[in-house]
Amino acid sequence: MSSTAGQVIRCKAAVAWEAAKPLSIEEVEVAPPQANEVRLRILFTSLCHTDVYFWEAKGQTPLFPRIYGHEAGGIVESVGPGVTDLQPGDHVLPVFTGECGDCRHCKSEESNMCDLLRINTDRGVMLTDGKSRFSINGKPIYHFLGGSTFSEYTVCHIGTVAKINPAAPLDKVCILSCGISTGLGAALNVAKPQKGHTVAVFGLGAVGLAAAEGARLSGASRIIGVDLNPSRFKEAKKFGVTELINPKDHDKPVQQVIIEMTDGGVDRSIECTGNVQAMISAFECVHDGWGVAVLVGVPSKDDEFKTHPMNLLNERTLKGTFFGNYKPRTDLPGVVEKYMNKELEVEKFITHSIPFSEINKAFDYMLKGEGLRCIIRMEG
């Protein structure tokens, strides 16, 4: 065990004290892990849109002060009682959802939506005892998505931590712990395009481009990207996107444009925006008889999906997915191996790299729509 095992660790963390205000680098106290928990030293983390969404606190119950961050790579510093799967020194990716291994979902080959550890955006404490492991001067600082990786050290439930190949560079594969795997899996595990298929991808952010990458790896012959931001089009071609549509450029619904382009519709579509109109378009643009549409984006709470039942009766399939249908502990190490075997290129998703002291720059990049993923170097 490490020399700090069982002790409180004092370290730097980027704390959000209130909604939409710059994060503040503070010294925090990180308590030792309890039963079924591990304490991690975070080496690299990146900013995901989900962090920004909850930091802005526009559509949810605000919970502050809080340490955000959930897409990261690190090393196990110490383990709590009952932990046998991990040991100090293991290289790991913390994940925003989990795999307890015992519930019906974990035992099902068809689901990754663990009853115990599935995503919970409202919870700011640990499951074990309902308390936070972070504090400043004795006052608790709340967790986020079971990760809180904008801290040099963090505590996670064992079921949300994937042990990976120690040879994998954490400054690259850290981005596989959330958005990239979500998009990649939506294509490979759910849409499952066949060689020669035509695929439409709605939304060309990091998740959408990961979906396009999955379609490319599957051998899709045409990948049609749909986005309202024309500045994303040049970048999209690196990910196999062959044609680009900006709905603003047309005076008819984008699904109609796609149907006319493809002689009746695409074979597969993947929606990565969270906009309910894009979801409807993604479904209605697939070909009757065999078309499959997959929804990835998270809608607003009051949204309703409306389409004519004949669209389903004409043998179109509508599916949803969560984290690309990957089971975090079981499947994520294999995604890392795809990178190690040079089947998957992650470098092209990384457009910025900054030291931890400049973490607010990452928020600026995302709010301006600049780049895809910004790596935050915790030792910088």
Short mmCIF file of C-alpha atoms in Angstrom, two decimals:
data_model
loop_
_atom_site.label_atom_id
_atom_site.label_comp_id
_atom_site.label_asym_id
_atom_site.label_seq_id
_atom_site.Cartn_x
_atom_site.Cartn_y
_atom_site.Cartn_z
CA MET A 1 0.00 0.00 0.00
CA SER A 2 1.11 3.58 -0.60
CA SER A 3 2.50 5.74 2.21
CA THR A 4 -0.65 7.87 2.08
CA ALA A 5 -3.06 4.91 2.40
CA GLY A 6 -5.57 5.41 5.19
CA GLN A 7 -4.70 9.08 5.53
CA VAL A 8 -6.39 12.27 4.44
CA ILE A 9 -4.65 13.70 1.35
CA ARG A 10 -4.42 17.44 0.78
CA CYS A 11 -4.26 18.36 -2.88
CA LYS A 12 -5.40 20.86 -5.49
CA ALA A 13 -8.87 20.73 -7.00
CA ALA A 14 -10.87 23.02 -9.28
CA VAL A 15 -13.98 23.88 -7.28
CA ALA A 16 -17.20 25.29 -8.73
CA TRP A 17 -18.63 27.50 -6.00
CA GLU A 18 -21.63 28.67 -8.00
CA ALA A 19 -23.29 28.24 -11.39
CA ALA A 20 -21.48 29.47 -14.52
CA LYS A 21 -18.68 31.16 -12.56
CA PRO A 22 -15.03 30.29 -13.28
CA LEU A 23 -13.66 27.35 -11.32
CA SER A 24 -11.31 28.17 -8.45
CA ILE A 25 -8.16 26.16 -7.73
CA GLU A 26 -8.32 25.31 -4.02
CA GLU A 27 -6.57 23.03 -1.56
CA VAL A 28 -9.04 20.30 -0.63
CA GLU A 29 -8.91 17.38 1.75
CA VAL A 30 -9.63 13.97 0.23
CA ALA A 31 -10.64 11.33 2.76
CA PRO A 32 -9.49 7.70 2.47
CA PRO A 33 -11.68 5.28 0.51
CA GLN A 34 -14.34 3.34 2.41
CA ALA A 35 -15.73 -0.14 1.66
CA ASN A 36 -15.89 -0.88 -2.08
CA GLU A 37 -14.15 2.40 -2.93
CA VAL A 38 -10.77 3.34 -4.40
CA ARG A 39 -8.80 6.56 -4.23
CA LEU A 40 -7.23 7.59 -7.52
CA ARG A 41 -4.44 9.97 -8.48
CA ILE A 42 -5.74 11.68 -11.59
CA LEU A 43 -3.02 12.38 -14.16
CA PHE A 44 -5.07 13.60 -17.11
CA THR A 45 -8.67 14.68 -17.46
CA SER A 46 -10.72 16.35 -20.17
CA LEU A 47 -13.81 18.48 -20.36
CA CYS A 48 -17.06 16.94 -21.57
CA HIS A 49 -20.18 18.89 -22.51
CA THR A 50 -22.01 17.25 -19.59
CA ASP A 51 -19.66 19.04 -17.18
CA VAL A 52 -20.48 22.37 -18.80
CA TYR A 53 -24.23 21.66 -18.84
CA PHE A 54 -24.40 21.01 -15.10
CA TRP A 55 -21.93 23.79 -14.27
CA GLU A 56 -24.27 26.22 -16.07
CA ALA A 57 -27.16 24.72 -14.04
CA LYS A 58 -29.79 25.92 -16.49
CA GLY A 59 -32.08 22.91 -16.49
CA GLN A 60 -31.40 20.93 -13.32
CA THR A 61 -31.29 21.17 -9.56
CA PRO A 62 -28.09 23.10 -8.82
CA LEU A 63 -25.69 21.54 -6.32
CA PHE A 64 -22.73 23.61 -5.15
CA PRO A 65 -19.90 23.74 -4.19
CA ARG A 66 -18.93 20.87 -6.46
CA ILE A 67 -15.93 19.33 -8.16
CA TYR A 68 -16.77 18.53 -11.78
CA GLY A 69 -14.96 16.30 -14.26
CA HIS A 70 -15.59 12.66 -15.17
CA GLU A 71 -13.54 11.90 -18.30
CA ALA A 72 -10.08 10.98 -17.06
CA GLY A 73 -7.20 8.60 -16.60
CA GLY A 74 -5.25 7.89 -13.44
CA ILE A 75 -3.53 5.46 -11.09
CA VAL A 76 -4.95 3.73 -8.03
CA GLU A 77 -3.42 5.29 -4.89
CA SER A 78 -5.19 3.11 -2.30
CA VAL A 79 -8.20 0.83 -1.93
CA GLY A 80 -10.89 0.52 0.70
CA PRO A 81 -12.03 -2.58 2.59
CA GLY A 82 -13.40 -5.37 0.44
CA VAL A 83 -11.68 -4.26 -2.77
CA THR A 84 -9.90 -7.16 -4.46
CA ASP A 85 -10.21 -6.30 -8.18
CA LEU A 86 -7.83 -3.34 -8.01
CA GLN A 87 -4.61 -2.57 -6.20
CA PRO A 88 -2.36 0.48 -5.81
CA GLY A 89 -0.47 1.24 -9.00
CA ASP A 90 -3.13 -0.04 -11.39
CA HIS A 91 -3.82 2.20 -14.38
CA VAL A 92 -7.52 3.00 -14.63
CA LEU A 93 -10.25 5.01 -16.32
CA PRO A 94 -13.02 6.26 -14.02
CA VAL A 95 -16.44 6.17 -15.71
CA PHE A 96 -19.64 8.18 -15.11
CA THR A 97 -21.68 4.97 -14.93
CA GLY A 98 -20.87 1.61 -13.42
CA GLU A 99 -21.05 -2.14 -13.37
CA CYS A 100 -21.78 -3.76 -10.00
CA GLY A 101 -21.71 -7.23 -11.55
CA ASP A 102 -24.65 -8.53 -9.53
CA CYS A 103 -27.87 -6.85 -10.75
CA ARG A 104 -30.11 -8.03 -13.60
CA HIS A 105 -28.65 -5.47 -15.97
CA CYS A 106 -25.06 -6.48 -15.25
CA LYS A 107 -25.93 -10.16 -15.69
CA SER A 108 -27.70 -9.45 -18.99
CA GLU A 109 -25.68 -9.54 -22.19
CA GLU A 110 -28.06 -6.94 -23.64
CA SER A 111 -27.78 -4.15 -21.07
CA ASN A 112 -25.16 -1.94 -19.45
CA MET A 113 -27.59 0.03 -17.25
CA CYS A 114 -26.49 -1.15 -13.81
CA ASP A 115 -29.22 -0.81 -11.16
CA LEU A 116 -26.78 0.30 -8.48
CA LEU A 117 -24.35 2.50 -10.39
CA ARG A 118 -26.08 3.91 -13.45
CA ILE A 119 -25.61 7.61 -14.02
CA ASN A 120 -27.05 9.86 -11.31
CA THR A 121 -26.49 13.56 -11.91
CA ASP A 122 -28.17 14.67 -8.67
CA ARG A 123 -26.08 12.59 -6.27
CA GLY A 124 -23.17 14.52 -4.79
CA VAL A 125 -22.09 11.99 -2.19
CA MET A 126 -20.76 8.43 -2.01
CA LEU A 127 -23.16 5.48 -1.99
CA THR A 128 -21.41 3.74 0.90
CA ASP A 129 -22.35 6.22 3.63
CA GLY A 130 -24.06 9.17 1.92
CA LYS A 131 -21.10 11.46 2.62
CA SER A 132 -18.62 13.35 0.47
CA ARG A 133 -14.93 12.44 0.49
CA PHE A 134 -13.98 16.05 -0.33
CA SER A 135 -13.87 18.91 2.15
CA ILE A 136 -12.40 22.36 2.69
CA ASN A 137 -11.97 23.42 6.32
CA GLY A 138 -14.36 20.68 7.37
CA LYS A 139 -17.13 21.71 4.96
CA PRO A 140 -18.13 19.12 2.35
CA ILE A 141 -17.58 19.69 -1.37
CA TYR A 142 -19.94 17.63 -3.54
CA HIS A 143 -18.97 14.91 -6.02
CA PHE A 144 -20.12 14.82 -9.66
CA LEU A 145 -21.07 11.70 -11.66
CA GLY A 146 -19.10 9.50 -9.28
CA GLY A 147 -15.86 10.92 -10.68
CA SER A 148 -14.94 14.51 -9.76
CA THR A 149 -11.76 14.27 -11.77
CA PHE A 150 -10.95 17.99 -11.66
CA SER A 151 -8.98 17.11 -8.54
CA GLU A 152 -5.48 15.67 -8.19
CA TYR A 153 -7.00 12.88 -6.08
CA THR A 154 -10.55 11.56 -6.05
CA VAL A 155 -12.53 8.67 -4.57
CA CYS A 156 -14.73 6.41 -6.72
CA HIS A 157 -16.90 3.35 -6.22
CA ILE A 158 -15.02 0.25 -7.39
CA GLY A 159 -17.79 -0.51 -9.92
CA THR A 160 -17.14 2.71 -11.85
CA VAL A 161 -13.41 2.14 -12.40
CA ALA A 162 -12.04 0.21 -15.39
CA LYS A 163 -8.57 -1.31 -15.11
CA ILE A 164 -6.66 -0.90 -18.37
CA ASN A 165 -3.39 -1.87 -20.02
CA PRO A 166 -0.62 0.00 -18.12
CA ALA A 167 1.21 0.56 -21.41
CA ALA A 168 -1.65 2.70 -22.75
CA PRO A 169 -0.80 6.44 -22.66
CA LEU A 170 -3.24 7.99 -20.20
CA ASP A 171 -2.98 11.40 -21.87
CA LYS A 172 -4.63 9.84 -24.93
CA VAL A 173 -6.93 7.05 -23.71
CA CYS A 174 -8.45 9.18 -20.92
CA ILE A 175 -10.94 10.50 -23.49
CA LEU A 176 -12.27 6.97 -23.99
CA SER A 177 -13.91 7.02 -20.55
CA CYS A 178 -16.96 8.97 -21.76
CA GLY A 179 -17.81 10.72 -25.03
CA ILE A 180 -15.66 8.91 -27.57
CA SER A 181 -16.77 5.46 -26.40
CA THR A 182 -20.38 6.66 -26.35
CA GLY A 183 -20.31 7.60 -30.04
CA LEU A 184 -18.10 4.73 -31.14
CA GLY A 185 -20.29 2.16 -29.39
CA ALA A 186 -23.49 3.69 -30.76
CA ALA A 187 -22.17 2.78 -34.20
CA LEU A 188 -20.35 -0.50 -33.54
CA ASN A 189 -22.66 -2.02 -30.92
CA VAL A 190 -26.10 -0.59 -31.69
CA ALA A 191 -26.47 0.75 -35.25
CA LYS A 192 -24.11 -1.97 -36.54
CA PRO A 193 -23.73 -0.69 -40.11
CA GLN A 194 -22.64 -3.26 -42.64
CA LYS A 195 -19.95 -2.86 -45.26
CA GLY A 196 -21.24 -0.63 -48.05
CA HIS A 197 -24.01 0.93 -45.96
CA THR A 198 -24.95 4.59 -46.00
CA VAL A 199 -24.94 6.25 -42.56
CA ALA A 200 -26.16 9.68 -41.45
CA VAL A 201 -24.70 11.26 -38.30
CA PHE A 202 -26.55 14.18 -36.71
CA GLY A 203 -24.26 16.45 -34.70
CA LEU A 204 -20.53 16.64 -35.45
CA GLY A 205 -19.13 17.27 -32.00
CA ALA A 206 -16.81 14.74 -30.39
CA VAL A 207 -19.56 12.14 -29.81
CA GLY A 208 -20.92 12.45 -33.35
CA LEU A 209 -17.47 12.23 -34.90
CA ALA A 210 -16.79 9.14 -32.80
CA ALA A 211 -20.00 7.67 -34.26
CA ALA A 212 -18.74 8.56 -37.74
CA GLU A 213 -15.43 6.87 -36.89
CA GLY A 214 -17.38 3.74 -35.88
CA ALA A 215 -19.26 3.82 -39.17
CA ARG A 216 -15.96 4.20 -41.05
CA LEU A 217 -14.45 1.25 -39.17
CA SER A 218 -17.54 -0.79 -40.12
CA GLY A 219 -16.95 -0.13 -43.81
CA ALA A 220 -19.76 2.34 -44.51
CA SER A 221 -19.51 3.63 -48.08
CA ARG A 222 -21.18 7.01 -47.44
CA ILE A 223 -21.23 8.90 -44.16
CA ILE A 224 -23.45 11.96 -44.28
CA GLY A 225 -22.77 14.52 -41.54
CA VAL A 226 -25.55 16.88 -40.45
CA ASP A 227 -24.71 20.00 -38.40
CA LEU A 228 -25.78 23.63 -38.11
CA ASN A 229 -22.17 24.76 -37.59
CA PRO A 230 -20.31 24.88 -40.94
CA SER A 231 -16.96 25.34 -39.17
CA ARG A 232 -17.14 21.66 -38.15
CA PHE A 233 -17.26 20.38 -41.70
CA LYS A 234 -13.53 20.53 -42.48
CA GLU A 235 -12.67 18.55 -39.33
CA ALA A 236 -15.39 15.97 -40.01
CA LYS A 237 -13.71 14.69 -43.15
CA LYS A 238 -10.85 13.33 -41.00
CA PHE A 239 -13.38 10.98 -39.41
CA GLY A 240 -14.70 9.48 -42.63
CA VAL A 241 -17.57 11.90 -43.27
CA THR A 242 -18.03 11.98 -47.04
CA GLU A 243 -20.89 14.49 -47.40
CA LEU A 244 -22.12 17.36 -45.29
CA ILE A 245 -25.53 18.93 -44.84
CA ASN A 246 -26.39 22.15 -43.04
CA PRO A 247 -30.18 22.12 -42.53
CA LYS A 248 -30.15 25.94 -42.73
CA ASP A 249 -29.18 25.66 -46.40
CA HIS A 250 -32.44 23.93 -47.36
CA ASP A 251 -36.08 24.99 -47.47
CA LYS A 252 -37.37 21.48 -46.75
CA PRO A 253 -36.95 19.16 -43.74
CA VAL A 254 -33.47 17.66 -43.59
CA GLN A 255 -34.90 14.13 -43.58
CA GLN A 256 -36.43 14.86 -46.96
CA VAL A 257 -33.09 16.13 -48.26
CA ILE A 258 -31.39 12.93 -47.11
CA ILE A 259 -34.10 10.68 -48.58
CA GLU A 260 -33.66 12.38 -51.97
CA MET A 261 -29.86 12.09 -51.76
CA THR A 262 -29.95 8.39 -50.97
CA ASP A 263 -32.73 6.96 -53.11
CA GLY A 264 -35.16 6.40 -50.27
CA GLY A 265 -33.13 6.92 -47.10
CA VAL A 266 -29.97 5.88 -45.31
CA ASP A 267 -29.36 2.39 -43.95
CA ARG A 268 -28.40 3.68 -40.50
CA SER A 269 -28.58 7.01 -38.70
CA ILE A 270 -27.08 8.09 -35.39
CA GLU A 271 -28.31 11.20 -33.58
CA CYS A 272 -25.81 12.92 -31.25
CA THR A 273 -27.32 16.34 -30.54
CA GLY A 274 -30.03 15.96 -27.90
CA ASN A 275 -32.31 18.13 -30.04
CA VAL A 276 -35.68 16.39 -30.35
CA GLN A 277 -36.25 17.67 -33.90
CA ALA A 278 -32.91 16.16 -34.92
CA MET A 279 -34.03 12.90 -33.29
CA ILE A 280 -37.21 12.87 -35.36
CA SER A 281 -35.26 13.70 -38.53
CA ALA A 282 -32.75 10.94 -37.77
CA PHE A 283 -35.55 8.39 -37.50
CA GLU A 284 -37.53 9.59 -40.50
CA CYS A 285 -34.48 9.65 -42.81
CA VAL A 286 -33.77 5.91 -42.59
CA HIS A 287 -34.90 3.58 -45.37
CA ASP A 288 -38.09 1.61 -44.92
CA GLY A 289 -37.71 -2.16 -44.67
CA TRP A 290 -34.34 -2.20 -42.90
CA GLY A 291 -33.35 1.26 -41.70
CA VAL A 292 -32.17 1.65 -38.09
CA ALA A 293 -31.97 4.95 -36.22
CA VAL A 294 -30.04 5.23 -32.94
CA LEU A 295 -30.57 8.06 -30.45
CA VAL A 296 -27.54 9.08 -28.38
CA GLY A 297 -28.17 12.72 -27.39
CA VAL A 298 -29.95 13.53 -24.13
CA PRO A 299 -33.15 15.57 -24.69
CA SER A 300 -34.60 18.30 -22.51
CA LYS A 301 -36.93 16.96 -19.83
CA ASP A 302 -40.13 18.28 -21.45
CA ASP A 303 -39.39 17.11 -25.01
CA GLU A 304 -41.74 14.74 -26.81
CA PHE A 305 -40.80 12.56 -29.75
CA LYS A 306 -43.56 12.59 -32.37
CA THR A 307 -43.71 10.65 -35.61
CA HIS A 308 -46.41 8.86 -37.57
CA PRO A 309 -46.84 5.19 -36.55
CA MET A 310 -46.59 4.18 -40.23
CA ASN A 311 -42.90 5.06 -40.07
CA LEU A 312 -42.51 2.15 -37.67
CA LEU A 313 -44.98 -0.15 -39.38
CA ASN A 314 -42.97 0.27 -42.58
CA GLU A 315 -40.16 -1.61 -40.85
CA ARG A 316 -37.95 1.17 -39.63
CA THR A 317 -36.29 0.54 -36.25
CA LEU A 318 -35.73 3.15 -33.53
CA LYS A 319 -33.19 2.41 -30.79
CA GLY A 320 -31.65 4.27 -27.88
CA THR A 321 -28.24 3.75 -26.37
CA PHE A 322 -26.39 4.66 -23.21
CA PHE A 323 -22.56 4.83 -23.15
CA GLY A 324 -22.51 3.01 -26.48
CA ASN A 325 -23.85 -0.15 -24.81
CA TYR A 326 -20.41 -0.74 -23.31
CA LYS A 327 -20.24 -2.31 -19.84
CA PRO A 328 -17.62 -0.07 -18.19
CA ARG A 329 -15.40 -2.60 -16.39
CA THR A 330 -15.93 -5.48 -18.83
CA ASP A 331 -15.75 -3.69 -22.18
CA LEU A 332 -13.73 -0.48 -21.79
CA PRO A 333 -10.36 -2.27 -21.53
CA GLY A 334 -11.11 -3.73 -24.98
CA VAL A 335 -11.75 -0.28 -26.43
CA VAL A 336 -8.35 0.79 -25.10
CA GLU A 337 -6.84 -2.26 -26.84
CA LYS A 338 -8.39 -1.12 -30.14
CA TYR A 339 -6.27 2.01 -29.72
CA MET A 340 -3.18 0.03 -28.74
CA ASN A 341 -3.62 -2.19 -31.81
CA LYS A 342 -3.91 0.93 -34.02
CA GLU A 343 -7.48 0.04 -35.04
CA LEU A 344 -8.75 3.23 -33.40
CA GLU A 345 -7.11 6.64 -33.60
CA VAL A 346 -7.85 8.91 -30.64
CA GLU A 347 -5.26 11.63 -31.27
CA LYS A 348 -7.44 13.34 -33.86
CA PHE A 349 -10.09 13.99 -31.20
CA ILE A 350 -7.59 15.91 -29.06
CA THR A 351 -7.41 19.50 -30.26
CA HIS A 352 -6.09 21.29 -27.14
CA SER A 353 -3.88 20.56 -24.15
CA ILE A 354 -3.54 22.83 -21.11
CA PRO A 355 -2.10 22.72 -17.59
CA PHE A 356 -4.51 22.26 -14.67
CA SER A 357 -3.92 25.86 -13.57
CA GLU A 358 -5.60 27.03 -16.80
CA ILE A 359 -8.64 24.74 -16.59
CA ASN A 360 -11.07 27.59 -17.26
CA LYS A 361 -9.64 27.86 -20.78
CA ALA A 362 -11.17 24.45 -21.50
CA PHE A 363 -14.61 25.85 -20.67
CA ASP A 364 -13.95 28.81 -22.95
CA TYR A 365 -13.02 26.52 -25.86
CA MET A 366 -16.16 24.44 -25.43
CA LEU A 367 -18.50 27.40 -25.01
CA LYS A 368 -17.10 28.90 -28.24
CA GLY A 369 -17.41 25.57 -30.05
CA GLU A 370 -13.65 25.47 -30.66
CA GLY A 371 -12.06 22.06 -31.00
CA LEU A 372 -13.19 18.65 -29.80
CA ARG A 373 -11.41 17.50 -26.67
CA CYS A 374 -9.10 19.52 -24.43
CA ILE A 375 -6.68 17.50 -22.30
CA ILE A 376 -6.02 18.96 -18.86
CA ARG A 377 -2.63 17.97 -17.46
CA MET A 378 -3.04 17.66 -13.70
CA GLU A 379 0.66 18.11 -12.96
CA GLY A 380 0.78 21.32 -14.98
#
